[in-house]
XYZ file of N, CA, C and O in Angstrom:
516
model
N 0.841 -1.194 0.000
C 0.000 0.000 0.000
C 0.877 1.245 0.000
O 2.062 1.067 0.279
N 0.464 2.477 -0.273
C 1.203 3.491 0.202
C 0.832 3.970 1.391
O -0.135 3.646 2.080
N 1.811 4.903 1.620
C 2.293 5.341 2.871
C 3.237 4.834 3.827
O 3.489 3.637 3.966
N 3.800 5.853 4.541
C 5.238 5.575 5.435
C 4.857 4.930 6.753
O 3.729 4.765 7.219
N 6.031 4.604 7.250
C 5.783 4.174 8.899
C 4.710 5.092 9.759
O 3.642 4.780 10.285
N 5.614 6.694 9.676
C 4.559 7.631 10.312
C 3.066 7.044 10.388
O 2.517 6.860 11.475
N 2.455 6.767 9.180
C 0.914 6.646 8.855
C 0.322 5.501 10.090
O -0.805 5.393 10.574
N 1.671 4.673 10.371
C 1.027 3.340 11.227
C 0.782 3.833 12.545
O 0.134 3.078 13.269
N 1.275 5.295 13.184
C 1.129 5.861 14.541
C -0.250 6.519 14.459
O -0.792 6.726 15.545
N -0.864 6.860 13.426
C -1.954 7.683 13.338
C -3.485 6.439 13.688
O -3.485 5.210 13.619
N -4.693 7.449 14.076
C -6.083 6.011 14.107
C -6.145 6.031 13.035
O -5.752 6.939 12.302
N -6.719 4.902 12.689
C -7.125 4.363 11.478
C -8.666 4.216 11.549
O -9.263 3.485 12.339
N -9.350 5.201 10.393
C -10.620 4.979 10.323
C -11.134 4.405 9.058
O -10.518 4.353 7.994
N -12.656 3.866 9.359
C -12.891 3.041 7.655
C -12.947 4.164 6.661
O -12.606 3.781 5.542
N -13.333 5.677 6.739
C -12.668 6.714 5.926
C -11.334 6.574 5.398
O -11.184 6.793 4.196
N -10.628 6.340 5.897
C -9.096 6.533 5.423
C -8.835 5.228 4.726
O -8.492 5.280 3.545
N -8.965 3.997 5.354
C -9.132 2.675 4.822
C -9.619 2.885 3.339
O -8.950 2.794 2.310
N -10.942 3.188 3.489
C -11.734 3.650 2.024
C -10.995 4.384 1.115
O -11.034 4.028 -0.063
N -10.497 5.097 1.353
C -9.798 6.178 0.700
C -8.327 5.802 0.032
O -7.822 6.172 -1.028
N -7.919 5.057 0.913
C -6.389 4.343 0.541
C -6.622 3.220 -0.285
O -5.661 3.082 -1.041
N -7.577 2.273 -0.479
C -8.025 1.122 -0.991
C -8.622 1.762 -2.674
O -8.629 1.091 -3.706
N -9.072 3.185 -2.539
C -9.791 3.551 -4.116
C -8.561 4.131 -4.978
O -8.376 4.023 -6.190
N -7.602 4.920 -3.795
C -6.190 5.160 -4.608
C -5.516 3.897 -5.003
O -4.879 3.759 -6.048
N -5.715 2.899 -4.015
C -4.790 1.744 -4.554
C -5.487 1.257 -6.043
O -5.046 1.633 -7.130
N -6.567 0.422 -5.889
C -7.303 0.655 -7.327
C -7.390 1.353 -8.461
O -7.758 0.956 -9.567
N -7.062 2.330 -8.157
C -7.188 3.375 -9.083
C -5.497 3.691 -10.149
O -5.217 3.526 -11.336
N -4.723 4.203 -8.931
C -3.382 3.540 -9.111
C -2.860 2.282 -10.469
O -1.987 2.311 -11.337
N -3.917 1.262 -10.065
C -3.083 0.081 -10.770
C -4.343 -0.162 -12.381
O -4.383 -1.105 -13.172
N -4.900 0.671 -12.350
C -6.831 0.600 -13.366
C -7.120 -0.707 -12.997
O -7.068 -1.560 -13.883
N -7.447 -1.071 -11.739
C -8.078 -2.225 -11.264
C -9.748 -1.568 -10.967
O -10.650 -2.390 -10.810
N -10.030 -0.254 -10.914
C -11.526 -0.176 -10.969
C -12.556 -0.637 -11.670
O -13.711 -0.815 -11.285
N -11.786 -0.942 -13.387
C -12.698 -2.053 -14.102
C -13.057 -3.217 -13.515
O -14.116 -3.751 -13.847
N -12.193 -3.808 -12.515
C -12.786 -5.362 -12.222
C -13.181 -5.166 -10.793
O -13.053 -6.165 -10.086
N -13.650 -4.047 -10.208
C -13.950 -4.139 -8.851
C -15.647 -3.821 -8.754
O -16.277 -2.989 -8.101
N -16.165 -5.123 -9.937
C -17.723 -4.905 -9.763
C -18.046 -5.380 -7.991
O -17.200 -5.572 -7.117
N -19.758 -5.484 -7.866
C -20.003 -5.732 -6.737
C -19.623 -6.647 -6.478
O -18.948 -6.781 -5.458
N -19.963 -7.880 -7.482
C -19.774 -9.398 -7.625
C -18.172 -9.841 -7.289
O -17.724 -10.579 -6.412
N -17.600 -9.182 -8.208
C -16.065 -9.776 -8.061
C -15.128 -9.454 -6.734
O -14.065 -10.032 -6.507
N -15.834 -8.217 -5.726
C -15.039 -7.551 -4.833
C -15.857 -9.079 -3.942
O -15.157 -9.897 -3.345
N -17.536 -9.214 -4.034
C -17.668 -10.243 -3.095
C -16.763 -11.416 -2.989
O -16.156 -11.828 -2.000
N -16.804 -12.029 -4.630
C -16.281 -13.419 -4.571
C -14.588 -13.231 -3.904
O -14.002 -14.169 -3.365
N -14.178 -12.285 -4.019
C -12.657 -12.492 -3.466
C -12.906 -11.813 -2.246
O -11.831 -11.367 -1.846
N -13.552 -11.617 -1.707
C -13.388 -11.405 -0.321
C -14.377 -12.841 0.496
O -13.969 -13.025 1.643
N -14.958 -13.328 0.291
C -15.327 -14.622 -0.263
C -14.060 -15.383 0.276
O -13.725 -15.677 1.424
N -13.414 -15.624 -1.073
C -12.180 -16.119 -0.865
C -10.906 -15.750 0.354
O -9.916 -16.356 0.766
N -11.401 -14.723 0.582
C -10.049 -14.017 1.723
C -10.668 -15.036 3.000
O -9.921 -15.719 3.701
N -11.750 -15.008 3.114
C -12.647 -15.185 4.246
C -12.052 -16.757 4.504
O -11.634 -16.964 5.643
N -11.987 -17.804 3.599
C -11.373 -18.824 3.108
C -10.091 -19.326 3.627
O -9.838 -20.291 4.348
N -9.218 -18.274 2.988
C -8.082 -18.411 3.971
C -7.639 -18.360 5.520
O -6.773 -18.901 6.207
N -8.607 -17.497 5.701
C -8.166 -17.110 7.352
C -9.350 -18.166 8.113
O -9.468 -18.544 9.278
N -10.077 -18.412 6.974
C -10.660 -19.756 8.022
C -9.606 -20.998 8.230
O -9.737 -21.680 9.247
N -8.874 -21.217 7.571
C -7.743 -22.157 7.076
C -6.649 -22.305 7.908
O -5.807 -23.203 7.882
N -6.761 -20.939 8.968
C -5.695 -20.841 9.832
C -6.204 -20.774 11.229
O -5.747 -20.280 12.260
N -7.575 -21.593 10.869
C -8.210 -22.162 12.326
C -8.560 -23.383 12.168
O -9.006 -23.982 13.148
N -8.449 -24.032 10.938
C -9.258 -25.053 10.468
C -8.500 -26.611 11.416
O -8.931 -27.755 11.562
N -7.552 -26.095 11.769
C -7.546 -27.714 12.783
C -6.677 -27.322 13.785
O -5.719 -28.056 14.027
N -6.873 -26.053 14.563
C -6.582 -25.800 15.727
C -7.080 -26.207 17.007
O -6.391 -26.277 18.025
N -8.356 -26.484 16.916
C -9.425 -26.574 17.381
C -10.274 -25.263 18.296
O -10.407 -24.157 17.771
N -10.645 -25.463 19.267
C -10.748 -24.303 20.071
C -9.149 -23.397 20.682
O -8.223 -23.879 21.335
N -9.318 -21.988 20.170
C -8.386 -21.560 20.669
C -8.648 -19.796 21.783
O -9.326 -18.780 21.631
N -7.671 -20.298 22.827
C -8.114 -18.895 23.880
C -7.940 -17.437 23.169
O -7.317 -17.238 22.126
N -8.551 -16.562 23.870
C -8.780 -15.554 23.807
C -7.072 -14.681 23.609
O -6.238 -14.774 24.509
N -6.844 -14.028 22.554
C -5.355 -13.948 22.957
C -4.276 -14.668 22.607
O -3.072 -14.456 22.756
N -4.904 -15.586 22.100
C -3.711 -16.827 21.169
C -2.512 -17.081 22.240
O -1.410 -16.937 21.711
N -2.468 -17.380 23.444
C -1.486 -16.970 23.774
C -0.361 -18.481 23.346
O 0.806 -18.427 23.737
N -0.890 -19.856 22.474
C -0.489 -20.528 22.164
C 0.255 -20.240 21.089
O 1.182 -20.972 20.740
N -0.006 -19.376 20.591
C 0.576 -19.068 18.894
C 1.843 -18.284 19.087
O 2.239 -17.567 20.007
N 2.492 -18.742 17.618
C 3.805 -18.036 17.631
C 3.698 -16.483 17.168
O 2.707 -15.976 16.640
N 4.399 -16.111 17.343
C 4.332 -14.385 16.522
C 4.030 -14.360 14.793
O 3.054 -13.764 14.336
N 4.904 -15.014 14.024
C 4.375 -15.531 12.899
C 3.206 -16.047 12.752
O 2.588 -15.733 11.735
N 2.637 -16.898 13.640
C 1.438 -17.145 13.638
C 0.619 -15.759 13.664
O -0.427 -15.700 13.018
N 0.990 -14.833 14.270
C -0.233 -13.611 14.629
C 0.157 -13.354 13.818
O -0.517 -13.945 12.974
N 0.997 -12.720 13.259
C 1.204 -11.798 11.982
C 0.233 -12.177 10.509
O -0.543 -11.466 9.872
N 0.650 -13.554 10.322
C -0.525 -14.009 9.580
C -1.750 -13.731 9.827
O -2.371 -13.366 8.829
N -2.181 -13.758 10.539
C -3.461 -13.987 10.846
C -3.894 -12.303 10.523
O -4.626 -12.018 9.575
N -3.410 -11.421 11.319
C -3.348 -10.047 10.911
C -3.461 -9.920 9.829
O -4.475 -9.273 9.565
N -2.635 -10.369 8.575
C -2.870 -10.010 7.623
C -3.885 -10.798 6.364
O -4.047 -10.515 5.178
N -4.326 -11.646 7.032
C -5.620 -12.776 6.471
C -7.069 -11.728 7.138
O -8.060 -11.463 6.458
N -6.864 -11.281 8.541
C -7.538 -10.112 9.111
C -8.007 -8.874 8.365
O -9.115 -8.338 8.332
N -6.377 -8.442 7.531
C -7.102 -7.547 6.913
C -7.094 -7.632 5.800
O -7.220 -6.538 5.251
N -6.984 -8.590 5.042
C -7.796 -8.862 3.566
C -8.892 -8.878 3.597
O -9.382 -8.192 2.700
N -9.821 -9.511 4.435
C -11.532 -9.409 4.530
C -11.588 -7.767 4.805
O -11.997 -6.903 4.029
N -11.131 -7.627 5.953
C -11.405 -6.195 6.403
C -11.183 -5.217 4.623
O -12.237 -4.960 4.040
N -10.262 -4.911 4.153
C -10.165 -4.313 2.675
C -10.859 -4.788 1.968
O -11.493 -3.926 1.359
N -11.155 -5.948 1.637
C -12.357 -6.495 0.437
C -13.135 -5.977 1.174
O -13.445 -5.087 0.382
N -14.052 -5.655 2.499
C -15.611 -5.258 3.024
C -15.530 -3.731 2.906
O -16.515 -3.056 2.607
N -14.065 -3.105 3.203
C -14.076 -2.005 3.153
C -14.444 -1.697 1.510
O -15.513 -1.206 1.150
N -13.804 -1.923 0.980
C -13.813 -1.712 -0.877
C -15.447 -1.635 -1.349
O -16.246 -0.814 -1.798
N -15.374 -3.334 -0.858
C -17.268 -3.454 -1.528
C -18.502 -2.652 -0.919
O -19.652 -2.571 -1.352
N -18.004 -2.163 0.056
C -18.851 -1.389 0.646
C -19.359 -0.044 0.287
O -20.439 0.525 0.452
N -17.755 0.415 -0.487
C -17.830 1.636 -1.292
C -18.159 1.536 -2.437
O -19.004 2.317 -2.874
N -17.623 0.604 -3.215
C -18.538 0.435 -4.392
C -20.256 0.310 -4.677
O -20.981 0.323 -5.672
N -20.434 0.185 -3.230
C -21.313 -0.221 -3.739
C -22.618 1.292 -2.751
O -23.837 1.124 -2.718
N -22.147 2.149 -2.319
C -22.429 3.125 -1.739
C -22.971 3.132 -0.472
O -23.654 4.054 -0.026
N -22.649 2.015 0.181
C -22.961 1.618 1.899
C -21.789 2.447 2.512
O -20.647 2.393 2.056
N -22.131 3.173 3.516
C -21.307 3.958 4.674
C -21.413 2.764 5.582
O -22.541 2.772 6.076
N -20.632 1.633 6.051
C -19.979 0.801 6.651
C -20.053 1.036 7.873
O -20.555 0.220 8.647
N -19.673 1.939 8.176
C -19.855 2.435 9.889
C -20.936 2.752 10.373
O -21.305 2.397 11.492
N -21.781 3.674 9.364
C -23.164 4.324 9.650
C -23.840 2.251 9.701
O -24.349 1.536 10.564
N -23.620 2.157 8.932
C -25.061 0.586 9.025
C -24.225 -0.299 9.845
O -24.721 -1.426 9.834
N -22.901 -0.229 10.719
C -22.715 -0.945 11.190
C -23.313 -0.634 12.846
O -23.732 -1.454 13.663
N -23.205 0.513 12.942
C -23.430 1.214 14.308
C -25.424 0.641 14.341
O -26.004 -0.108 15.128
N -25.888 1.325 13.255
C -27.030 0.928 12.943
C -27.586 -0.891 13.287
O -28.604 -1.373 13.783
N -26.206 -1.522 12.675
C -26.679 -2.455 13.480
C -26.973 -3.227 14.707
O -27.805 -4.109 14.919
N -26.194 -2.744 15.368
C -25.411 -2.854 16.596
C -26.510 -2.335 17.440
O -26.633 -2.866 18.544
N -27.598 -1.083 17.007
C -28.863 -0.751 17.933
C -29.418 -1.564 17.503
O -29.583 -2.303 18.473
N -29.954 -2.097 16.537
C -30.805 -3.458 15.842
C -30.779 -4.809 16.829
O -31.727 -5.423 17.319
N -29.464 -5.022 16.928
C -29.433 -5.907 17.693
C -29.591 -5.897 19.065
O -29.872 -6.931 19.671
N -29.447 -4.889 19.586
C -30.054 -4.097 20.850
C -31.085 -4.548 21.021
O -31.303 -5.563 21.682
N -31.883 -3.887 20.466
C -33.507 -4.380 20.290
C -33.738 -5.578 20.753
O -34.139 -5.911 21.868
N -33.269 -6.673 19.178
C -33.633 -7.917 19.405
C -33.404 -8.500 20.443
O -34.222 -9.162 21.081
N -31.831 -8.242 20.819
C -31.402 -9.467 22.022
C -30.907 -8.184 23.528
O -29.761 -7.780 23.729
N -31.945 -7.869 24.220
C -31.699 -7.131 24.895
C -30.873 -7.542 25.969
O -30.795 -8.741 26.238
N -30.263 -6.714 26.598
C -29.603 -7.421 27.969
C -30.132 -8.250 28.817
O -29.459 -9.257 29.037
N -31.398 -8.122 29.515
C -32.369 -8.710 30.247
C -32.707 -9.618 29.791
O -33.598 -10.215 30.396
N -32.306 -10.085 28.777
C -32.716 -11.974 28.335
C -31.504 -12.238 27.382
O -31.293 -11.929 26.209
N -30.801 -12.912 28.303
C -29.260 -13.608 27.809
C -29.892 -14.946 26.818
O -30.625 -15.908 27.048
N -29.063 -14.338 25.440
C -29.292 -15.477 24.712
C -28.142 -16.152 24.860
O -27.157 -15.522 24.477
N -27.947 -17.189 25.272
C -27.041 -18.344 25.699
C -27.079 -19.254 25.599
O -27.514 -19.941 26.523
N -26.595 -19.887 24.278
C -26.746 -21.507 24.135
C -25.608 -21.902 24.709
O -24.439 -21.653 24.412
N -26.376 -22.958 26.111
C -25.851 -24.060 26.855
C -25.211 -25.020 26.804
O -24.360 -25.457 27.579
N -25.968 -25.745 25.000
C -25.554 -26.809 24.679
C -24.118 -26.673 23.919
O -23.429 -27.678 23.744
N -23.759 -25.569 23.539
C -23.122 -25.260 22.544
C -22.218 -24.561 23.163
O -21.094 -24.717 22.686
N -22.299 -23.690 24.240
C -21.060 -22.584 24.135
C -21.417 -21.076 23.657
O -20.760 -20.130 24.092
N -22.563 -20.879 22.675
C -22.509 -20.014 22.408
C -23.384 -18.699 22.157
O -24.396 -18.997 21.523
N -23.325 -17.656 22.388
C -23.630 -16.658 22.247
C -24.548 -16.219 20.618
O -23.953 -16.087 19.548
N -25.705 -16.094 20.748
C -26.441 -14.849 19.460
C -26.389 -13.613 19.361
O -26.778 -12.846 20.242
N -25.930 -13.292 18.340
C -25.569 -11.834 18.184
C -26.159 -11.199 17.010
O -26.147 -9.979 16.848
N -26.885 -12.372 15.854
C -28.192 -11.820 15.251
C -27.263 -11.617 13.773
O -27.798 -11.154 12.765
């Protein structure tokens, strides 16, 4: 991508993300192939990989604290291939990402309020809708 070290001390918002991801595209005339479809199927695919780097771990703690540093680093960057393909398709496709994510996040409020823990017992796990 561009930009210097400096850039890695600064927050990082899905604005800037967005913004760095349409120069990168743009940059290389990859905007012809960044229909809705094709940004899905390869992020799709990203999604793929980083499942791949759980796929026979089995359950793992909070914190990896089993994993090697190489191990995290990967993963970080399998992390943010989905994260850039959702960021990308999101813009292409004229969704503000944050606005409908926040949006969702009261949605789910709603549904699964505090006062009634959805908690599957059998399972381990948590609904989040």
């Amino acid at each position: 991508m561009t930009g210097g070290v400096e850039e890695r001390d600064q927050s990082v918002s899905l604005d800037l993300l967005k913004q760095k991801m349409a120069n990168f595209a743009k940059e290389r005339d990859w905007d012809q192939f960044h229909s809705p479809r094709n940004l899905l199927l390869a992020l799709v695919g990203e999604v793929g990989e980083l499942s791949e780097i759980f796929q026979w771990k089995g359950e793992v703690p909070k914190g990896l604290p089993d994993w090697k540093e190489e191990e995290k680093v990967h993963l970080g960057e399998e992390l943010s291939d989905v994260l850039l393909y959702l960021v990308r398709l999101s813009d292409i496709c004229g969704i503000d990402l944050g606005k409908a994510a926040l949006r969702k996040v009261e949605l789910n409020a709603i549904k699964y309020p505090a006062s009634k823990k959805n908690f599957n017992t059998s399972n381990g796990t948590a609904h989040t809708g």
